[in-house]
């Protein structure tokens, strides 16, 4: 299932316009906060797909039957660009366990790159609903490598990918390579990818915009 959150009229369109805008991007705090907001909305939408159970709650005046989550999802993110989006999901799924994965593009002299995955800290994902956040789904190689690694630690029941901008090529690549049912929640979807793996029109380099330029590795 692929959900483009910009397809229906909502504030997501407003936030995406700021996230993409060269003028507004210079305000790093707004860039990160808008990423959080996309994560918050995705969390709310994903919450409608999860399992619930009744819970009796004592109020000052009586007993209320409330619908509460049956199981908490596991929230995973890819360092470093995913942190703000992850924080948005965490605002809503505030009781969840977390996984952190470091994946970055290691560039070769000829301009090509491989994904280097160096740090993984994760709870068991066996039979869990796993929500992975990463702002950009470009070629899809970072997410596929991350999913493969997490799947080695256990078989999740379902994977939800939360991204700010997804590229159609990357979406197809991820769906082709996963062994687990996947839903992709994208703030918006673009069709073009440059030879260097940047989404067009996209937004630029999400990690650098949120946290500053990094030295090339
Ligand atoms: O779909 P892909 O082609 O794999 O590209 C997407 C990756 O690129 C960005 O990370 P980046 O490598 O810029 O790392 P950063 O978090 O250090 O900025 C982004 O956060 C994704 O992880
Ligand atoms: O367009 C892109 C592609 C990968 N990573 C980014 O930050 N931006």
PDB file of C-alpha atoms and ligand atoms in Angstrom:
ATOM      1  CA  UNK A   1       0.000   0.000   0.000  1.00  0.00           C
ATOM      2  CA  UNK A   2       1.372   3.430  -0.950  1.00  0.00           C
ATOM      3  CA  UNK A   3      -0.154   6.530   0.624  1.00  0.00           C
ATOM      4  CA  UNK A   4       0.713   9.993  -0.663  1.00  0.00           C
ATOM      5  CA  UNK A   5      -0.254  12.297   2.215  1.00  0.00           C
ATOM      6  CA  UNK A   6      -0.270  15.318  -0.140  1.00  0.00           C
ATOM      7  CA  UNK A   7      -2.969  13.807  -2.318  1.00  0.00           C
ATOM      8  CA  UNK A   8      -5.744  15.011  -0.031  1.00  0.00           C
ATOM      9  CA  UNK A   9      -5.993  18.647   1.088  1.00  0.00           C
ATOM     10  CA  UNK A  10      -4.406  19.032   4.515  1.00  0.00           C
ATOM     11  CA  UNK A  11      -1.713  20.947   6.345  1.00  0.00           C
ATOM     12  CA  UNK A  12       0.829  18.388   5.108  1.00  0.00           C
ATOM     13  CA  UNK A  13       0.879  20.294   1.780  1.00  0.00           C
ATOM     14  CA  UNK A  14       1.709  23.499   3.624  1.00  0.00           C
ATOM     15  CA  UNK A  15       4.554  21.867   5.568  1.00  0.00           C
ATOM     16  CA  UNK A  16       5.946  20.155   2.473  1.00  0.00           C
ATOM     17  CA  UNK A  17       5.996  23.493   0.636  1.00  0.00           C
ATOM     18  CA  UNK A  18       8.170  24.915   3.446  1.00  0.00           C
ATOM     19  CA  UNK A  19      10.384  21.822   3.632  1.00  0.00           C
ATOM     20  CA  UNK A  20      11.036  22.075  -0.112  1.00  0.00           C
ATOM     21  CA  UNK A  21      11.468  25.849  -0.317  1.00  0.00           C
ATOM     22  CA  UNK A  22      15.097  27.080  -0.601  1.00  0.00           C
ATOM     23  CA  UNK A  23      14.004  30.287   1.079  1.00  0.00           C
ATOM     24  CA  UNK A  24      12.397  28.679   4.122  1.00  0.00           C
ATOM     25  CA  UNK A  25      14.954  25.855   4.452  1.00  0.00           C
ATOM     26  CA  UNK A  26      17.516  28.314   5.804  1.00  0.00           C
ATOM     27  CA  UNK A  27      15.505  28.224   9.029  1.00  0.00           C
ATOM     28  CA  UNK A  28      16.808  24.886  10.327  1.00  0.00           C
ATOM     29  CA  UNK A  29      14.496  24.822  13.299  1.00  0.00           C
ATOM     30  CA  UNK A  30      11.435  25.174  11.032  1.00  0.00           C
ATOM     31  CA  UNK A  31      12.826  22.498   8.697  1.00  0.00           C
ATOM     32  CA  UNK A  32      13.193  20.025  11.576  1.00  0.00           C
ATOM     33  CA  UNK A  33       9.842  20.968  13.112  1.00  0.00           C
ATOM     34  CA  UNK A  34       8.041  20.494   9.795  1.00  0.00           C
ATOM     35  CA  UNK A  35       9.666  17.050   9.508  1.00  0.00           C
ATOM     36  CA  UNK A  36       8.361  16.284  13.012  1.00  0.00           C
ATOM     37  CA  UNK A  37       4.880  17.407  11.967  1.00  0.00           C
ATOM     38  CA  UNK A  38       4.903  15.035   8.979  1.00  0.00           C
ATOM     39  CA  UNK A  39       5.959  12.266  11.394  1.00  0.00           C
ATOM     40  CA  UNK A  40       3.116  13.188  13.755  1.00  0.00           C
ATOM     41  CA  UNK A  41       0.470  13.046  11.016  1.00  0.00           C
ATOM     42  CA  UNK A  42       1.878   9.757   9.697  1.00  0.00           C
ATOM     43  CA  UNK A  43       1.751   8.357  13.253  1.00  0.00           C
ATOM     44  CA  UNK A  44      -1.910   9.312  13.556  1.00  0.00           C
ATOM     45  CA  UNK A  45      -2.784   7.774  10.173  1.00  0.00           C
ATOM     46  CA  UNK A  46      -0.822   4.586  10.927  1.00  0.00           C
ATOM     47  CA  UNK A  47      -2.534   4.354  14.325  1.00  0.00           C
ATOM     48  CA  UNK A  48      -5.842   3.769  12.501  1.00  0.00           C
ATOM     49  CA  UNK A  49      -4.423   0.539  11.000  1.00  0.00           C
ATOM     50  CA  UNK A  50      -3.279  -1.005  14.315  1.00  0.00           C
ATOM     51  CA  UNK A  51      -5.057  -3.427  16.682  1.00  0.00           C
ATOM     52  CA  UNK A  52      -7.009  -2.103  19.669  1.00  0.00           C
ATOM     53  CA  UNK A  53      -8.598  -3.559  22.797  1.00  0.00           C
ATOM     54  CA  UNK A  54     -11.048  -2.259  25.382  1.00  0.00           C
ATOM     55  CA  UNK A  55      -9.725  -1.012  28.706  1.00  0.00           C
ATOM     56  CA  UNK A  56     -11.808   0.003  31.705  1.00  0.00           C
ATOM     57  CA  UNK A  57     -10.619   3.292  33.159  1.00  0.00           C
ATOM     58  CA  UNK A  58     -11.720   4.668  36.518  1.00  0.00           C
ATOM     59  CA  UNK A  59     -12.658   8.341  36.168  1.00  0.00           C
ATOM     60  CA  UNK A  60     -13.575  10.554  39.174  1.00  0.00           C
ATOM     61  CA  UNK A  61     -17.259   9.860  38.316  1.00  0.00           C
ATOM     62  CA  UNK A  62     -17.393   6.308  37.053  1.00  0.00           C
ATOM     63  CA  UNK A  63     -15.848   3.738  34.746  1.00  0.00           C
ATOM     64  CA  UNK A  64     -15.184   4.516  31.087  1.00  0.00           C
ATOM     65  CA  UNK A  65     -14.489   1.865  28.488  1.00  0.00           C
ATOM     66  CA  UNK A  66     -11.639   3.158  26.336  1.00  0.00           C
ATOM     67  CA  UNK A  67     -10.076   1.733  23.194  1.00  0.00           C
ATOM     68  CA  UNK A  68      -6.322   1.420  23.616  1.00  0.00           C
ATOM     69  CA  UNK A  69      -3.508   0.000  21.503  1.00  0.00           C
ATOM     70  CA  UNK A  70      -3.169  -3.758  21.907  1.00  0.00           C
ATOM     71  CA  UNK A  71       0.551  -3.745  21.075  1.00  0.00           C
ATOM     72  CA  UNK A  72       3.062  -0.933  20.756  1.00  0.00           C
ATOM     73  CA  UNK A  73       4.906  -0.670  17.435  1.00  0.00           C
ATOM     74  CA  UNK A  74       8.721  -0.573  17.239  1.00  0.00           C
ATOM     75  CA  UNK A  75       9.990   2.775  15.899  1.00  0.00           C
ATOM     76  CA  UNK A  76      13.179   2.616  13.841  1.00  0.00           C
ATOM     77  CA  UNK A  77      15.049   5.405  12.148  1.00  0.00           C
ATOM     78  CA  UNK A  78      18.109   5.911   9.997  1.00  0.00           C
ATOM     79  CA  UNK A  79      20.769   8.273  11.324  1.00  0.00           C
ATOM     80  CA  UNK A  80      21.137  11.032  10.969  1.00  0.00           C
ATOM     81  CA  UNK A  81      18.549  12.616   8.680  1.00  0.00           C
ATOM     82  CA  UNK A  82      15.704  10.522  10.143  1.00  0.00           C
ATOM     83  CA  UNK A  83      15.914  12.004  13.637  1.00  0.00           C
ATOM     84  CA  UNK A  84      13.313  14.779  13.265  1.00  0.00           C
ATOM     85  CA  UNK A  85      10.777  12.564  11.507  1.00  0.00           C
ATOM     86  CA  UNK A  86      11.366   9.937  14.195  1.00  0.00           C
ATOM     87  CA  UNK A  87      10.791  12.509  16.932  1.00  0.00           C
ATOM     88  CA  UNK A  88       7.383  13.284  15.384  1.00  0.00           C
ATOM     89  CA  UNK A  89       6.416   9.597  15.469  1.00  0.00           C
ATOM     90  CA  UNK A  90       7.699   9.369  19.036  1.00  0.00           C
ATOM     91  CA  UNK A  91       5.458  12.264  20.124  1.00  0.00           C
ATOM     92  CA  UNK A  92       2.452  10.036  19.369  1.00  0.00           C
ATOM     93  CA  UNK A  93       3.781   6.501  19.952  1.00  0.00           C
ATOM     94  CA  UNK A  94       5.273   7.578  23.266  1.00  0.00           C
ATOM     95  CA  UNK A  95       5.458   4.071  24.777  1.00  0.00           C
ATOM     96  CA  UNK A  96       7.186   2.372  21.852  1.00  0.00           C
ATOM     97  CA  UNK A  97      10.600   0.642  21.777  1.00  0.00           C
ATOM     98  CA  UNK A  98      13.174   2.094  19.383  1.00  0.00           C
ATOM     99  CA  UNK A  99      15.771   0.968  16.876  1.00  0.00           C
ATOM    100  CA  UNK A 100      18.554   3.175  15.493  1.00  0.00           C
ATOM    101  CA  UNK A 101      20.540   2.385  12.387  1.00  0.00           C
ATOM    102  CA  UNK A 102      23.377   4.386  10.911  1.00  0.00           C
ATOM    103  CA  UNK A 103      23.442   4.262   7.125  1.00  0.00           C
ATOM    104  CA  UNK A 104      25.185   6.708   4.876  1.00  0.00           C
ATOM    105  CA  UNK A 105      26.308   7.038   1.295  1.00  0.00           C
ATOM    106  CA  UNK A 106      30.012   6.195   1.008  1.00  0.00           C
ATOM    107  CA  UNK A 107      31.112   7.937  -2.181  1.00  0.00           C
ATOM    108  CA  UNK A 108      33.639   6.499  -4.640  1.00  0.00           C
ATOM    109  CA  UNK A 109      35.956   8.660  -6.752  1.00  0.00           C
ATOM    110  CA  UNK A 110      33.839   8.037  -9.885  1.00  0.00           C
ATOM    111  CA  UNK A 111      30.756   9.565  -8.217  1.00  0.00           C
ATOM    112  CA  UNK A 112      29.065   6.232  -7.485  1.00  0.00           C
ATOM    113  CA  UNK A 113      28.284   5.287  -3.882  1.00  0.00           C
ATOM    114  CA  UNK A 114      27.579   2.337  -1.624  1.00  0.00           C
ATOM    115  CA  UNK A 115      25.491   2.344   1.514  1.00  0.00           C
ATOM    116  CA  UNK A 116      27.599   1.891   4.597  1.00  0.00           C
ATOM    117  CA  UNK A 117      25.648   0.478   7.538  1.00  0.00           C
ATOM    118  CA  UNK A 118      27.755   0.622  10.675  1.00  0.00           C
ATOM    119  CA  UNK A 119      25.661   0.931  13.828  1.00  0.00           C
ATOM    120  CA  UNK A 120      22.499  -0.976  14.695  1.00  0.00           C
ATOM    121  CA  UNK A 121      20.770  -0.839  18.058  1.00  0.00           C
ATOM    122  CA  UNK A 122      17.412  -2.621  17.998  1.00  0.00           C
ATOM    123  CA  UNK A 123      14.980  -4.561  20.159  1.00  0.00           C
ATOM    124  CA  UNK A 124      13.513  -7.789  18.792  1.00  0.00           C
ATOM    125  CA  UNK A 125      11.267  -7.052  15.818  1.00  0.00           C
ATOM    126  CA  UNK A 126       9.880 -10.605  15.694  1.00  0.00           C
ATOM    127  CA  UNK A 127       6.131 -10.432  15.028  1.00  0.00           C
ATOM    128  CA  UNK A 128       6.136  -6.672  15.704  1.00  0.00           C
ATOM    129  CA  UNK A 129       4.694  -3.796  13.716  1.00  0.00           C
ATOM    130  CA  UNK A 130       7.823  -1.936  12.647  1.00  0.00           C
ATOM    131  CA  UNK A 131       7.687   1.744  11.658  1.00  0.00           C
ATOM    132  CA  UNK A 132      10.852   2.934   9.888  1.00  0.00           C
ATOM    133  CA  UNK A 133      11.326   6.653   9.265  1.00  0.00           C
ATOM    134  CA  UNK A 134      13.723   8.287   6.834  1.00  0.00           C
ATOM    135  CA  UNK A 135      12.980  11.630   5.135  1.00  0.00           C
ATOM    136  CA  UNK A 136      14.163  10.634   1.656  1.00  0.00           C
ATOM    137  CA  UNK A 137      13.381   7.458  -0.266  1.00  0.00           C
ATOM    138  CA  UNK A 138      15.584   8.092  -3.328  1.00  0.00           C
ATOM    139  CA  UNK A 139      17.204   4.981  -4.876  1.00  0.00           C
ATOM    140  CA  UNK A 140      15.803   2.979  -1.953  1.00  0.00           C
ATOM    141  CA  UNK A 141      19.177   1.378  -1.205  1.00  0.00           C
ATOM    142  CA  UNK A 142      19.456   2.753   2.379  1.00  0.00           C
ATOM    143  CA  UNK A 143      16.009   1.472   3.303  1.00  0.00           C
ATOM    144  CA  UNK A 144      16.489  -1.922   1.647  1.00  0.00           C
ATOM    145  CA  UNK A 145      19.795  -2.431   3.460  1.00  0.00           C
ATOM    146  CA  UNK A 146      18.176  -1.364   6.733  1.00  0.00           C
ATOM    147  CA  UNK A 147      15.132  -3.622   6.249  1.00  0.00           C
ATOM    148  CA  UNK A 148      17.363  -6.604   5.358  1.00  0.00           C
ATOM    149  CA  UNK A 149      19.390  -6.066   8.509  1.00  0.00           C
ATOM    150  CA  UNK A 150      16.329  -5.718  10.748  1.00  0.00           C
ATOM    151  CA  UNK A 151      14.706  -8.772   9.125  1.00  0.00           C
ATOM    152  CA  UNK A 152      17.815 -10.759  10.123  1.00  0.00           C
ATOM    153  CA  UNK A 153      16.940  -9.914  13.753  1.00  0.00           C
ATOM    154  CA  UNK A 154      13.382 -11.305  13.451  1.00  0.00           C
ATOM    155  CA  UNK A 155      10.406 -11.347  11.148  1.00  0.00           C
ATOM    156  CA  UNK A 156       8.199  -8.259  11.623  1.00  0.00           C
ATOM    157  CA  UNK A 157       4.439  -8.645  11.188  1.00  0.00           C
ATOM    158  CA  UNK A 158       4.220  -5.504   9.053  1.00  0.00           C
ATOM    159  CA  UNK A 159       6.552  -2.660   8.071  1.00  0.00           C
ATOM    160  CA  UNK A 160       5.355   0.945   7.729  1.00  0.00           C
ATOM    161  CA  UNK A 161       7.843   3.249   6.007  1.00  0.00           C
ATOM    162  CA  UNK A 162       7.421   6.933   6.787  1.00  0.00           C
ATOM    163  CA  UNK A 163       9.194   9.294   4.394  1.00  0.00           C
ATOM    164  CA  UNK A 164       8.850  12.997   3.660  1.00  0.00           C
ATOM    165  CA  UNK A 165       9.542  12.583  -0.074  1.00  0.00           C
ATOM    166  CA  UNK A 166       9.640   9.342  -2.007  1.00  0.00           C
ATOM    167  CA  UNK A 167      10.801   8.782  -5.569  1.00  0.00           C
ATOM    168  CA  UNK A 168       8.806   6.305  -7.664  1.00  0.00           C
ATOM    169  CA  UNK A 169      11.969   4.338  -8.607  1.00  0.00           C
ATOM    170  CA  UNK A 170      12.877   3.973  -4.927  1.00  0.00           C
ATOM    171  CA  UNK A 171       9.370   2.867  -3.991  1.00  0.00           C
ATOM    172  CA  UNK A 172       9.492   0.111  -6.618  1.00  0.00           C
ATOM    173  CA  UNK A 173      12.983  -0.956  -5.482  1.00  0.00           C
ATOM    174  CA  UNK A 174      11.880  -1.262  -1.843  1.00  0.00           C
ATOM    175  CA  UNK A 175       8.688  -3.170  -2.688  1.00  0.00           C
ATOM    176  CA  UNK A 176      10.669  -5.593  -4.910  1.00  0.00           C
ATOM    177  CA  UNK A 177      13.200  -6.380  -2.194  1.00  0.00           C
ATOM    178  CA  UNK A 178      11.173  -6.815   0.979  1.00  0.00           C
ATOM    179  CA  UNK A 179       9.997 -10.142   2.397  1.00  0.00           C
ATOM    180  CA  UNK A 180       7.529  -8.426   4.753  1.00  0.00           C
ATOM    181  CA  UNK A 181       4.209  -6.708   3.896  1.00  0.00           C
ATOM    182  CA  UNK A 182       4.994  -2.988   3.546  1.00  0.00           C
ATOM    183  CA  UNK A 183       2.964   0.224   3.635  1.00  0.00           C
ATOM    184  CA  UNK A 184       4.691   3.413   2.459  1.00  0.00           C
ATOM    185  CA  UNK A 185       3.453   6.713   3.920  1.00  0.00           C
ATOM    186  CA  UNK A 186       4.967   9.553   1.910  1.00  0.00           C
ATOM    187  CA  UNK A 187       4.562  13.278   2.481  1.00  0.00           C
ATOM    188  CA  UNK A 188       4.775  13.532  -1.296  1.00  0.00           C
ATOM    189  CA  UNK A 189       5.998  11.506  -4.270  1.00  0.00           C
ATOM    190  CA  UNK A 190       8.310  12.782  -7.046  1.00  0.00           C
ATOM    191  CA  UNK A 191       9.167  11.002 -10.285  1.00  0.00           C
ATOM    192  CA  UNK A 192      12.708  12.084 -11.115  1.00  0.00           C
ATOM    193  CA  UNK A 193      16.093  11.010  -9.756  1.00  0.00           C
ATOM    194  CA  UNK A 194      19.432  12.566 -10.806  1.00  0.00           C
ATOM    195  CA  UNK A 195      22.447  10.455 -11.809  1.00  0.00           C
ATOM    196  CA  UNK A 196      23.814  11.163  -8.314  1.00  0.00           C
ATOM    197  CA  UNK A 197      20.678   9.775  -6.677  1.00  0.00           C
ATOM    198  CA  UNK A 198      18.998  13.056  -5.708  1.00  0.00           C
ATOM    199  CA  UNK A 199      15.223  13.416  -5.951  1.00  0.00           C
ATOM    200  CA  UNK A 200      13.906  16.105  -8.346  1.00  0.00           C
ATOM    201  CA  UNK A 201      12.351  18.461  -7.419  1.00  0.00           C
ATOM    202  CA  UNK A 202      12.815  16.888  -3.947  1.00  0.00           C
ATOM    203  CA  UNK A 203      14.212  19.190  -1.300  1.00  0.00           C
ATOM    204  CA  UNK A 204      18.010  18.855  -1.465  1.00  0.00           C
ATOM    205  CA  UNK A 205      20.063  17.067   1.191  1.00  0.00           C
ATOM    206  CA  UNK A 206      17.764  16.363   4.129  1.00  0.00           C
ATOM    207  CA  UNK A 207      20.529  15.557   6.640  1.00  0.00           C
ATOM    208  CA  UNK A 208      22.531  18.685   5.806  1.00  0.00           C
ATOM    209  CA  UNK A 209      19.432  20.903   5.950  1.00  0.00           C
ATOM    210  CA  UNK A 210      18.490  19.576   9.381  1.00  0.00           C
ATOM    211  CA  UNK A 211      21.964  19.373  10.923  1.00  0.00           C
ATOM    212  CA  UNK A 212      24.528  21.139   8.706  1.00  0.00           C
ATOM    213  CA  UNK A 213      26.967  20.104   5.988  1.00  0.00           C
ATOM    214  CA  UNK A 214      29.054  17.017   6.604  1.00  0.00           C
ATOM    215  CA  UNK A 215      32.486  16.086   5.300  1.00  0.00           C
ATOM    216  CA  UNK A 216      32.236  13.670   2.364  1.00  0.00           C
ATOM    217  CA  UNK A 217      33.330  10.099   3.247  1.00  0.00           C
TER     218      UNK A 217
HETATM  219  O1  LIG B   1      17.200   6.021  -1.020  1.00  0.00           O
HETATM  220  P1  LIG B   1      18.676   6.309  -0.971  1.00  0.00           P
HETATM  221  O2  LIG B   1      19.267   6.499  -2.328  1.00  0.00           O
HETATM  222  O3  LIG B   1      19.404   5.282  -0.166  1.00  0.00           O
HETATM  223  O4  LIG B   1      18.866   7.728  -0.295  1.00  0.00           O
HETATM  224  C1  LIG B   1      18.214   8.110   0.836  1.00  0.00           C
HETATM  225  C2  LIG B   1      19.169   8.334   1.970  1.00  0.00           C
HETATM  226  O5  LIG B   1      19.869   9.552   1.792  1.00  0.00           O
HETATM  227  C3  LIG B   1      19.759  10.324   2.972  1.00  0.00           C
HETATM  228  O6  LIG B   1      20.754  10.064   3.868  1.00  0.00           O
HETATM  229  P2  LIG B   1      22.269  10.574   3.687  1.00  0.00           P
HETATM  230  O7  LIG B   1      23.083   9.499   3.039  1.00  0.00           O
HETATM  231  O8  LIG B   1      22.250  11.898   2.992  1.00  0.00           O
HETATM  232  O9  LIG B   1      22.835  10.638   5.149  1.00  0.00           O
HETATM  233  P3  LIG B   1      22.742  11.728   6.316  1.00  0.00           P
HETATM  234  O10 LIG B   1      21.611  11.276   7.179  1.00  0.00           O
HETATM  235  O11 LIG B   1      24.025  11.616   7.031  1.00  0.00           O
HETATM  236  O12 LIG B   1      22.557  13.091   5.721  1.00  0.00           O
HETATM  237  C4  LIG B   1      18.418   9.915   3.514  1.00  0.00           C
HETATM  238  O13 LIG B   1      18.260  10.184   4.869  1.00  0.00           O
HETATM  239  C5  LIG B   1      18.352   8.450   3.213  1.00  0.00           C
HETATM  240  O14 LIG B   1      18.872   7.662   4.261  1.00  0.00           O
HETATM  241  O1  LIG B   2      17.314  13.858  -2.773  1.00  0.00           O
HETATM  242  C1  LIG B   2      17.923  13.280  -1.866  1.00  0.00           C
HETATM  243  C2  LIG B   2      18.367  11.942  -1.992  1.00  0.00           C
HETATM  244  C3  LIG B   2      19.010  11.353  -0.952  1.00  0.00           C
HETATM  245  N1  LIG B   2      19.222  12.042   0.189  1.00  0.00           N
HETATM  246  C4  LIG B   2      18.807  13.316   0.335  1.00  0.00           C
HETATM  247  O2  LIG B   2      19.006  13.920   1.392  1.00  0.00           O
HETATM  248  N2  LIG B   2      18.175  13.912  -0.699  1.00  0.00           N
END
